[in-house]
Amino acid sequence: RNERKMIEAVVSRSNPLLGNTIRGGEFRNRYDAVVLAVSRNGERINEKVGDINLKSGDVLLLEAHPNFVSKYRNSSDFFLVSSIEDSSPVTYEKAWVAGLSLTAMVVLAATGILSMLQAAILAGGLLLITKCFNYTTALESVDWR
């Protein structure tokens, strides 16, 4: 799952799934990609993704293997296929560490054992040590202005 990327694809007039729902056309099996959202004429379609009937020009937000782009870039199934940079899916393997760190931070600060600043630094350090986040990415995410 970590290898998968977010991809944008525009459905062409010759896509074999036109007129079918995403679920009924077995999009996932056919393309080995998961449709996360669909927009039509610039507006997001707010119904269950699997129940959407595909039309030419629909823009699909997909989660797929990175080779999807090279495999379908010149396919008649899609007008346009492009990878969305820096779009690795979220992983939840260490969510329990983050939850435990947050709980410990709140308890330590609320009971007065540590100040809020000390508890926050401790929690952040724990997240860093357990590699819950990437240090470089975290620094790039901060607005230093």
mmCIF file of C-alpha atoms in Angstrom:
data_model
loop_
_atom_site.group_PDB
_atom_site.id
_atom_site.type_symbol
_atom_site.label_atom_id
_atom_site.label_comp_id
_atom_site.label_asym_id
_atom_site.label_seq_id
_atom_site.Cartn_x
_atom_site.Cartn_y
_atom_site.Cartn_z
ATOM 1 C CA ARG A 1 0.000 0.000 0.000
ATOM 2 C CA ASN A 2 2.880 2.376 0.689
ATOM 3 C CA GLU A 3 3.873 2.181 -2.963
ATOM 4 C CA ARG A 4 0.545 3.538 -4.164
ATOM 5 C CA LYS A 5 0.159 7.133 -5.348
ATOM 6 C CA MET A 6 -2.629 9.585 -6.030
ATOM 7 C CA ILE A 7 -3.361 9.929 -9.721
ATOM 8 C CA GLU A 8 -5.718 12.114 -11.716
ATOM 9 C CA ALA A 9 -7.319 10.635 -14.823
ATOM 10 C CA VAL A 10 -9.875 12.043 -17.266
ATOM 11 C CA VAL A 11 -12.303 9.485 -18.712
ATOM 12 C CA SER A 12 -12.283 9.397 -22.528
ATOM 13 C CA ARG A 13 -15.131 8.848 -24.997
ATOM 14 C CA SER A 14 -13.830 5.362 -25.736
ATOM 15 C CA ASN A 15 -13.570 4.121 -22.152
ATOM 16 C CA PRO A 16 -15.297 0.706 -21.990
ATOM 17 C CA LEU A 17 -16.927 1.613 -18.662
ATOM 18 C CA LEU A 18 -18.910 4.604 -19.981
ATOM 19 C CA GLY A 19 -22.493 4.439 -18.769
ATOM 20 C CA ASN A 20 -21.633 1.867 -16.116
ATOM 21 C CA THR A 21 -21.279 2.565 -12.445
ATOM 22 C CA ILE A 22 -17.773 2.422 -11.048
ATOM 23 C CA ARG A 23 -18.737 -0.627 -8.993
ATOM 24 C CA GLY A 24 -20.708 -2.328 -11.779
ATOM 25 C CA GLY A 25 -17.907 -1.817 -14.281
ATOM 26 C CA GLU A 26 -15.455 -3.311 -11.795
ATOM 27 C CA PHE A 27 -13.094 -0.345 -12.148
ATOM 28 C CA ARG A 28 -10.863 -1.589 -9.338
ATOM 29 C CA ASN A 29 -10.337 -5.007 -10.937
ATOM 30 C CA ARG A 30 -9.937 -3.672 -14.471
ATOM 31 C CA TYR A 31 -7.422 -0.919 -13.676
ATOM 32 C CA ASP A 32 -6.023 -2.030 -10.287
ATOM 33 C CA ALA A 33 -6.915 1.425 -8.976
ATOM 34 C CA VAL A 34 -9.329 2.760 -6.378
ATOM 35 C CA VAL A 35 -11.549 5.713 -7.302
ATOM 36 C CA LEU A 36 -11.518 8.134 -4.368
ATOM 37 C CA ALA A 37 -13.546 10.972 -5.903
ATOM 38 C CA VAL A 38 -15.146 12.056 -9.176
ATOM 39 C CA SER A 39 -15.719 15.541 -10.510
ATOM 40 C CA ARG A 40 -17.843 16.467 -13.495
ATOM 41 C CA ASN A 41 -17.851 19.908 -15.121
ATOM 42 C CA GLY A 42 -15.666 21.211 -12.296
ATOM 43 C CA GLU A 43 -18.034 20.056 -9.537
ATOM 44 C CA ARG A 44 -17.412 17.134 -7.210
ATOM 45 C CA ILE A 45 -20.104 14.472 -7.423
ATOM 46 C CA ASN A 46 -21.358 13.947 -3.873
ATOM 47 C CA GLU A 47 -22.792 10.464 -4.041
ATOM 48 C CA LYS A 48 -21.279 7.110 -3.210
ATOM 49 C CA VAL A 49 -18.345 6.688 -5.560
ATOM 50 C CA GLY A 50 -19.339 3.142 -6.516
ATOM 51 C CA ASP A 51 -22.797 4.332 -7.634
ATOM 52 C CA ILE A 52 -21.544 7.036 -10.032
ATOM 53 C CA ASN A 53 -22.181 6.386 -13.737
ATOM 54 C CA LEU A 54 -19.032 7.257 -15.659
ATOM 55 C CA LYS A 55 -19.256 9.856 -18.411
ATOM 56 C CA SER A 56 -16.698 11.152 -20.856
ATOM 57 C CA GLY A 57 -14.792 14.042 -19.310
ATOM 58 C CA ASP A 58 -15.215 12.877 -15.710
ATOM 59 C CA VAL A 59 -12.103 13.617 -13.674
ATOM 60 C CA LEU A 60 -11.183 10.747 -11.372
ATOM 61 C CA LEU A 61 -8.974 10.966 -8.316
ATOM 62 C CA LEU A 62 -7.378 7.542 -8.033
ATOM 63 C CA GLU A 63 -5.133 5.668 -5.660
ATOM 64 C CA ALA A 64 -3.032 3.340 -7.774
ATOM 65 C CA HIS A 65 0.417 1.873 -8.242
ATOM 66 C CA PRO A 66 2.845 4.419 -9.750
ATOM 67 C CA ASN A 67 3.058 2.363 -12.970
ATOM 68 C CA PHE A 68 -0.609 3.248 -13.660
ATOM 69 C CA VAL A 69 0.557 6.517 -15.238
ATOM 70 C CA SER A 70 2.935 4.900 -17.729
ATOM 71 C CA LYS A 71 0.525 2.038 -18.409
ATOM 72 C CA TYR A 72 -2.502 4.226 -19.240
ATOM 73 C CA ARG A 73 -0.922 7.519 -20.373
ATOM 74 C CA ASN A 74 -1.354 6.567 -24.043
ATOM 75 C CA SER A 75 -4.444 4.428 -23.542
ATOM 76 C CA SER A 76 -7.681 5.267 -25.319
ATOM 77 C CA ASP A 77 -9.490 4.726 -21.993
ATOM 78 C CA PHE A 78 -8.340 8.109 -20.648
ATOM 79 C CA PHE A 79 -7.754 11.535 -22.200
ATOM 80 C CA LEU A 80 -5.203 12.470 -19.560
ATOM 81 C CA VAL A 81 -3.403 10.618 -16.788
ATOM 82 C CA SER A 82 -1.076 12.387 -14.380
ATOM 83 C CA SER A 83 0.528 11.573 -11.065
ATOM 84 C CA ILE A 84 -0.023 13.922 -8.145
ATOM 85 C CA GLU A 85 3.411 14.596 -6.664
ATOM 86 C CA ASP A 86 4.080 13.934 -2.963
ATOM 87 C CA SER A 87 0.895 11.919 -2.627
ATOM 88 C CA SER A 88 1.770 8.743 -0.774
ATOM 89 C CA PRO A 89 -1.283 7.396 1.052
ATOM 90 C CA VAL A 90 -1.567 7.882 4.790
ATOM 91 C CA THR A 91 -0.486 4.917 6.887
ATOM 92 C CA TYR A 92 -1.965 4.087 10.267
ATOM 93 C CA GLU A 93 0.488 1.516 11.655
ATOM 94 C CA LYS A 94 1.747 3.909 14.326
ATOM 95 C CA ALA A 95 -1.516 5.685 15.098
ATOM 96 C CA TRP A 96 -1.558 4.057 18.516
ATOM 97 C CA VAL A 97 1.797 5.712 19.329
ATOM 98 C CA ALA A 98 0.397 9.109 18.350
ATOM 99 C CA GLY A 99 -2.740 8.521 20.423
ATOM 100 C CA LEU A 100 -0.725 7.393 23.426
ATOM 101 C CA SER A 101 1.603 10.411 23.095
ATOM 102 C CA LEU A 102 -1.341 12.801 22.960
ATOM 103 C CA THR A 103 -2.974 11.179 25.978
ATOM 104 C CA ALA A 104 0.276 11.268 27.968
ATOM 105 C CA MET A 105 0.814 14.914 27.027
ATOM 106 C CA VAL A 106 -2.653 15.916 28.234
ATOM 107 C CA VAL A 107 -2.450 13.877 31.457
ATOM 108 C CA LEU A 108 1.050 15.126 32.345
ATOM 109 C CA ALA A 109 0.059 18.751 31.728
ATOM 110 C CA ALA A 110 -3.357 18.485 33.406
ATOM 111 C CA THR A 111 -1.950 16.926 36.569
ATOM 112 C CA GLY A 112 0.821 19.520 36.779
ATOM 113 C CA ILE A 113 3.612 16.946 36.553
ATOM 114 C CA LEU A 114 4.969 18.852 33.535
ATOM 115 C CA SER A 115 4.172 22.213 32.020
ATOM 116 C CA MET A 116 2.221 22.152 28.767
ATOM 117 C CA LEU A 117 5.390 23.107 26.863
ATOM 118 C CA GLN A 118 7.416 20.309 28.479
ATOM 119 C CA ALA A 119 4.653 17.766 27.843
ATOM 120 C CA ALA A 120 4.361 18.864 24.198
ATOM 121 C CA ILE A 121 8.131 18.605 23.688
ATOM 122 C CA LEU A 122 8.114 15.157 25.292
ATOM 123 C CA ALA A 123 5.232 13.998 23.067
ATOM 124 C CA GLY A 124 6.908 15.421 19.958
ATOM 125 C CA GLY A 125 10.166 13.718 20.880
ATOM 126 C CA LEU A 126 8.382 10.404 21.337
ATOM 127 C CA LEU A 127 6.754 10.762 17.907
ATOM 128 C CA LEU A 128 10.131 11.578 16.360
ATOM 129 C CA ILE A 129 11.955 8.681 18.056
ATOM 130 C CA THR A 130 9.272 6.178 16.991
ATOM 131 C CA LYS A 131 9.328 7.591 13.435
ATOM 132 C CA CYS A 132 5.633 8.475 13.423
ATOM 133 C CA PHE A 133 6.568 11.305 11.095
ATOM 134 C CA ASN A 134 9.473 12.278 8.893
ATOM 135 C CA TYR A 135 11.585 15.035 10.465
ATOM 136 C CA THR A 136 12.378 16.718 7.129
ATOM 137 C CA THR A 137 8.749 16.699 6.022
ATOM 138 C CA ALA A 138 7.697 18.118 9.390
ATOM 139 C CA LEU A 139 10.170 21.005 9.089
ATOM 140 C CA GLU A 140 9.021 21.745 5.540
ATOM 141 C CA SER A 141 5.409 21.842 6.753
ATOM 142 C CA VAL A 142 6.026 24.652 9.247
ATOM 143 C CA ASP A 143 5.306 28.202 8.092
ATOM 144 C CA TRP A 144 8.346 30.010 9.495
ATOM 145 C CA ARG A 145 7.058 33.511 8.599
#
